Amino acid sequence: MEPVPELYVLCDTQKPPVRLQRLSSSSHDALSFSANLTLPVPPQMLVFSVGDWSGLSNDGRVEVQLEVKGLDVVRIGTMTHETRCFLWERASWADYKTGTSGNGEFSVSMVIHGQVAVTANRPNQERKKRKRLKEEEENICPNKGSAKGQITQQKAKSGKDTALTKMASGKGNGTISGFPTGRWGHALCPADSETVILIGGQGSRMQFCKDSMWKLNTEKKAWSPVEALADGSTPEARTGHTAVFDPESHRIYVFGGSKNRKWFNDVHILDTVAWRWRSVEAQGKVPPLSYHSCSLFRGELFVFGGVFPRPHPEPDGCSDSIYIFDPQHEIWYQPIVLGNKPAARSGHSACLLDRELYVFGGWDTPVCYNDLYLLDLGFMEFSAVEVNGSSPTPRCWHSAAPVSKSRFLIHGGYDGNQALNDTYIFNTVTKTWTTLVHDSLPCSPRAGYSMLSLPGVKGDGEEHTPSELLIFGGGDNEGQFYSDTVRLQISEILDD
């Protein structure tokens, strides 16, 4: 018997939840469960699962439907490995007004898709699964050669990303105690002045992380998994996506990304007050993008670059376009952009200082860039920055963060051959790059990590003055994925 979760629906807090029963006609490919309940349809229903999800593939899901006799079947939500419960409200169920009163029954049914049976031939199935996974890998660094396979296996066995220690108080860098698994290609963003949210990513053997969403309390220095409700679907597992927090609306906007050969151009909104997901049916056109940049300016999201799919056998392409998402009207549009814009790229960094967006590096196979461009978001005009000092070497999958009103820092990345661990600071007044060497900076080469300035949210009536840097995760492109969380005091690494 293959492991399957137990499925429940709670209609009345004064009564126990009802367990759905498996239908005898269910096949192994799509298991069906159902429960008959008494009308009227309640104003709210909590749908949840208990038990073992290991029998489902990583993209497995549970589709939940509701039916009143004589009316159409309506899908009310989806459960996945990442979100195993959701709250449904009748207020959004305009088509079923006739089912909110009267006598009789209504039914809740659930269909499990992606079931993987456990049989005596499981070792062979595992080998086939790994072979198929290897063939489908597309979220790998550019120009990655096959000669690094042995190193990948040796480092994967070292277990460096499993042990975490508490960060000691005082000066210097340290590691925060926590539990997120090692990963890269994830997204990290603030949720308030004391909270940072981690979403998605890939880990060992390019598997998408099942523990996809975590919350870091920056005051207590502790991670905890996030449980969020959903109106409908939640974001699928993915990598190369972006997550941006709007302090005015207390919302996190997740956009794009990819999953093996699947690409996304969807927008999901997380209300950080109610901790509830909502999927947006946006107007306008935006292509599916991964490893793009996304910045919030005056309440709108500015997306630049990224890699997008082309019909087989053409190689994936990179974008040089700007797309803007207006959350108020839930519409995408393209602005008129003046000036000398950068070449198409993905895996670049974009750092916003006031209204100036600085775009550095990135790649469009087989070329890695180390040029710097400025986009004035007031005039929507691009210009190439003529820099002083020695520019950082070409790289992609690095990260950038502001360290003052006129300076930002970049660290690490991948240059097309190896992961990097160097650090540079750019002064926007003098237009000068400066190499930064300090004992508190991470020494392990890493790419695909995330870096934030703390505090990440402006206080009431206060200027946003970054005092710390937060770095999480990443990988060395040799098979090692990091799960360390490092905090750096900006005052210690800057020479003012």
PDB file of C-alpha atoms in Angstrom, residues 28-140:
ATOM      1  CA  HIS A  28      -2.829   4.791  -8.625  1.00  0.00           C
ATOM      2  CA  ASP A  29      -2.368   7.756 -10.948  1.00  0.00           C
ATOM      3  CA  ALA A  30      -5.255   9.795  -9.526  1.00  0.00           C
ATOM      4  CA  LEU A  31      -6.635   8.788  -6.132  1.00  0.00           C
ATOM      5  CA  SER A  32     -10.087  10.198  -5.347  1.00  0.00           C
ATOM      6  CA  PHE A  33     -11.577  10.870  -1.920  1.00  0.00           C
ATOM      7  CA  SER A  34     -14.999  12.191  -0.969  1.00  0.00           C
ATOM      8  CA  ALA A  35     -17.243  13.081   1.976  1.00  0.00           C
ATOM      9  CA  ASN A  36     -20.971  13.839   1.993  1.00  0.00           C
ATOM     10  CA  LEU A  37     -21.985  16.681   4.306  1.00  0.00           C
ATOM     11  CA  THR A  38     -25.296  18.192   5.334  1.00  0.00           C
ATOM     12  CA  LEU A  39     -26.570  21.473   3.912  1.00  0.00           C
ATOM     13  CA  PRO A  40     -26.352  24.383   4.316  1.00  0.00           C
ATOM     14  CA  VAL A  41     -22.827  24.984   3.022  1.00  0.00           C
ATOM     15  CA  PRO A  42     -20.967  26.605   5.944  1.00  0.00           C
ATOM     16  CA  PRO A  43     -19.579  30.169   5.666  1.00  0.00           C
ATOM     17  CA  GLN A  44     -16.038  28.782   6.079  1.00  0.00           C
ATOM     18  CA  MET A  45     -14.356  25.407   5.684  1.00  0.00           C
ATOM     19  CA  LEU A  46     -10.858  24.411   6.754  1.00  0.00           C
ATOM     20  CA  VAL A  47      -9.371  21.816   4.389  1.00  0.00           C
ATOM     21  CA  PHE A  48      -6.254  20.024   5.609  1.00  0.00           C
ATOM     22  CA  SER A  49      -4.201  16.837   5.456  1.00  0.00           C
ATOM     23  CA  VAL A  50      -2.468  14.752   8.088  1.00  0.00           C
ATOM     24  CA  GLY A  51       0.206  12.118   7.663  1.00  0.00           C
ATOM     25  CA  ASP A  52       2.659  10.913   5.052  1.00  0.00           C
ATOM     26  CA  TRP A  53       3.150  12.866   1.796  1.00  0.00           C
ATOM     27  CA  SER A  54       6.214  10.867   0.748  1.00  0.00           C
ATOM     28  CA  GLY A  55       4.169   8.922  -1.787  1.00  0.00           C
ATOM     29  CA  LEU A  56       3.650  12.074  -3.847  1.00  0.00           C
ATOM     30  CA  SER A  57       6.170  13.346  -6.350  1.00  0.00           C
ATOM     31  CA  ASN A  58       7.613  16.806  -5.755  1.00  0.00           C
ATOM     32  CA  ASP A  59       4.997  18.368  -8.012  1.00  0.00           C
ATOM     33  CA  GLY A  60       2.179  16.283  -6.523  1.00  0.00           C
ATOM     34  CA  ARG A  61      -0.970  18.129  -5.529  1.00  0.00           C
ATOM     35  CA  VAL A  62      -4.444  17.621  -4.102  1.00  0.00           C
ATOM     36  CA  GLU A  63      -7.264  19.301  -6.018  1.00  0.00           C
ATOM     37  CA  VAL A  64     -10.275  20.071  -3.805  1.00  0.00           C
ATOM     38  CA  GLN A  65     -13.804  20.375  -5.227  1.00  0.00           C
ATOM     39  CA  LEU A  66     -17.243  21.139  -3.848  1.00  0.00           C
ATOM     40  CA  GLU A  67     -20.571  20.030  -5.312  1.00  0.00           C
ATOM     41  CA  VAL A  68     -24.200  20.668  -4.451  1.00  0.00           C
ATOM     42  CA  LYS A  69     -26.707  18.336  -6.102  1.00  0.00           C
ATOM     43  CA  GLY A  70     -28.025  19.857  -9.317  1.00  0.00           C
ATOM     44  CA  LEU A  71     -25.207  22.399  -9.608  1.00  0.00           C
ATOM     45  CA  ASP A  72     -21.821  22.351 -11.289  1.00  0.00           C
ATOM     46  CA  VAL A  73     -18.715  21.069  -9.542  1.00  0.00           C
ATOM     47  CA  VAL A  74     -16.463  23.954  -8.458  1.00  0.00           C
ATOM     48  CA  ARG A  75     -12.754  23.734  -7.580  1.00  0.00           C
ATOM     49  CA  ILE A  76     -12.166  25.565  -4.306  1.00  0.00           C
ATOM     50  CA  GLY A  77      -8.434  25.106  -3.764  1.00  0.00           C
ATOM     51  CA  THR A  78      -5.247  23.063  -3.997  1.00  0.00           C
ATOM     52  CA  MET A  79      -2.917  21.505  -1.425  1.00  0.00           C
ATOM     53  CA  THR A  80       0.751  20.798  -2.159  1.00  0.00           C
ATOM     54  CA  HIS A  81       3.876  19.613  -0.331  1.00  0.00           C
ATOM     55  CA  GLU A  82       4.458  23.225   0.705  1.00  0.00           C
ATOM     56  CA  THR A  83       0.860  24.100   1.661  1.00  0.00           C
ATOM     57  CA  ARG A  84      -1.072  21.225   3.185  1.00  0.00           C
ATOM     58  CA  CYS A  85      -4.093  23.214   4.323  1.00  0.00           C
ATOM     59  CA  PHE A  86      -6.205  26.208   3.322  1.00  0.00           C
ATOM     60  CA  LEU A  87      -9.289  28.092   4.498  1.00  0.00           C
ATOM     61  CA  TRP A  88     -12.183  28.453   2.035  1.00  0.00           C
ATOM     62  CA  GLU A  89     -14.779  31.199   2.470  1.00  0.00           C
ATOM     63  CA  ARG A  90     -18.276  31.106   1.046  1.00  0.00           C
ATOM     64  CA  ALA A  91     -18.212  34.858   0.425  1.00  0.00           C
ATOM     65  CA  SER A  92     -16.213  34.282  -2.762  1.00  0.00           C
ATOM     66  CA  TRP A  93     -18.634  31.591  -3.954  1.00  0.00           C
ATOM     67  CA  ALA A  94     -21.142  33.692  -5.872  1.00  0.00           C
ATOM     68  CA  ASP A  95     -22.235  30.869  -8.213  1.00  0.00           C
ATOM     69  CA  TYR A  96     -23.502  28.659  -5.406  1.00  0.00           C
ATOM     70  CA  LYS A  97     -25.922  30.933  -3.561  1.00  0.00           C
ATOM     71  CA  THR A  98     -28.647  28.304  -3.831  1.00  0.00           C
ATOM     72  CA  GLY A  99     -26.465  25.901  -1.865  1.00  0.00           C
ATOM     73  CA  THR A 100     -26.144  28.087   1.199  1.00  0.00           C
ATOM     74  CA  SER A 101     -29.483  27.026   2.686  1.00  0.00           C
ATOM     75  CA  GLY A 102     -32.052  24.247   2.604  1.00  0.00           C
ATOM     76  CA  ASN A 103     -31.957  20.540   3.318  1.00  0.00           C
ATOM     77  CA  GLY A 104     -30.074  17.729   1.672  1.00  0.00           C
ATOM     78  CA  GLU A 105     -26.389  17.081   1.139  1.00  0.00           C
ATOM     79  CA  PHE A 106     -23.367  18.587  -0.490  1.00  0.00           C
ATOM     80  CA  SER A 107     -20.054  16.846  -1.094  1.00  0.00           C
ATOM     81  CA  VAL A 108     -16.388  17.724  -0.807  1.00  0.00           C
ATOM     82  CA  SER A 109     -14.083  15.670  -3.012  1.00  0.00           C
ATOM     83  CA  MET A 110     -10.315  15.605  -3.323  1.00  0.00           C
ATOM     84  CA  VAL A 111      -8.200  14.121  -6.103  1.00  0.00           C
ATOM     85  CA  ILE A 112      -4.522  13.362  -5.533  1.00  0.00           C
ATOM     86  CA  HIS A 113      -2.374  13.906  -8.623  1.00  0.00           C
ATOM     87  CA  GLY A 114       1.249  12.804  -8.897  1.00  0.00           C
ATOM     88  CA  GLN A 115       1.011   9.713  -6.686  1.00  0.00           C
ATOM     89  CA  VAL A 116       4.144   7.548  -6.727  1.00  0.00           C
ATOM     90  CA  ALA A 117       3.491   3.948  -5.736  1.00  0.00           C
ATOM     91  CA  VAL A 118       6.031   2.168  -3.550  1.00  0.00           C
ATOM     92  CA  THR A 119       6.827  -1.253  -4.974  1.00  0.00           C
ATOM     93  CA  ALA A 120       9.483  -3.921  -4.659  1.00  0.00           C
ATOM     94  CA  ASN A 121      11.258  -2.396  -7.665  1.00  0.00           C
ATOM     95  CA  ARG A 122      11.776   0.947  -5.983  1.00  0.00           C
ATOM     96  CA  PRO A 123      15.618   0.963  -6.401  1.00  0.00           C
ATOM     97  CA  ASN A 124      15.153   0.699 -10.171  1.00  0.00           C
ATOM     98  CA  GLN A 125      12.530   3.436 -10.041  1.00  0.00           C
ATOM     99  CA  GLU A 126      14.929   5.639  -8.104  1.00  0.00           C
ATOM    100  CA  ARG A 127      17.645   5.117 -10.718  1.00  0.00           C
ATOM    101  CA  LYS A 128      15.212   6.001 -13.496  1.00  0.00           C
ATOM    102  CA  LYS A 129      14.048   9.044 -11.558  1.00  0.00           C
ATOM    103  CA  ARG A 130      17.616  10.272 -11.072  1.00  0.00           C
ATOM    104  CA  LYS A 131      18.425   9.726 -14.736  1.00  0.00           C
ATOM    105  CA  ARG A 132      15.329  11.652 -15.774  1.00  0.00           C
ATOM    106  CA  LEU A 133      16.166  14.431 -13.323  1.00  0.00           C
ATOM    107  CA  LYS A 134      19.663  14.734 -14.760  1.00  0.00           C
ATOM    108  CA  GLU A 135      18.259  15.024 -18.254  1.00  0.00           C
ATOM    109  CA  GLU A 136      15.827  17.736 -17.185  1.00  0.00           C
ATOM    110  CA  GLU A 137      18.253  19.945 -15.273  1.00  0.00           C
ATOM    111  CA  GLU A 138      18.166  23.475 -16.654  1.00  0.00           C
ATOM    112  CA  ASN A 139      18.802  25.605 -13.599  1.00  0.00           C
ATOM    113  CA  ILE A 140      22.565  25.118 -13.690  1.00  0.00           C
TER     114      ILE A 140
END
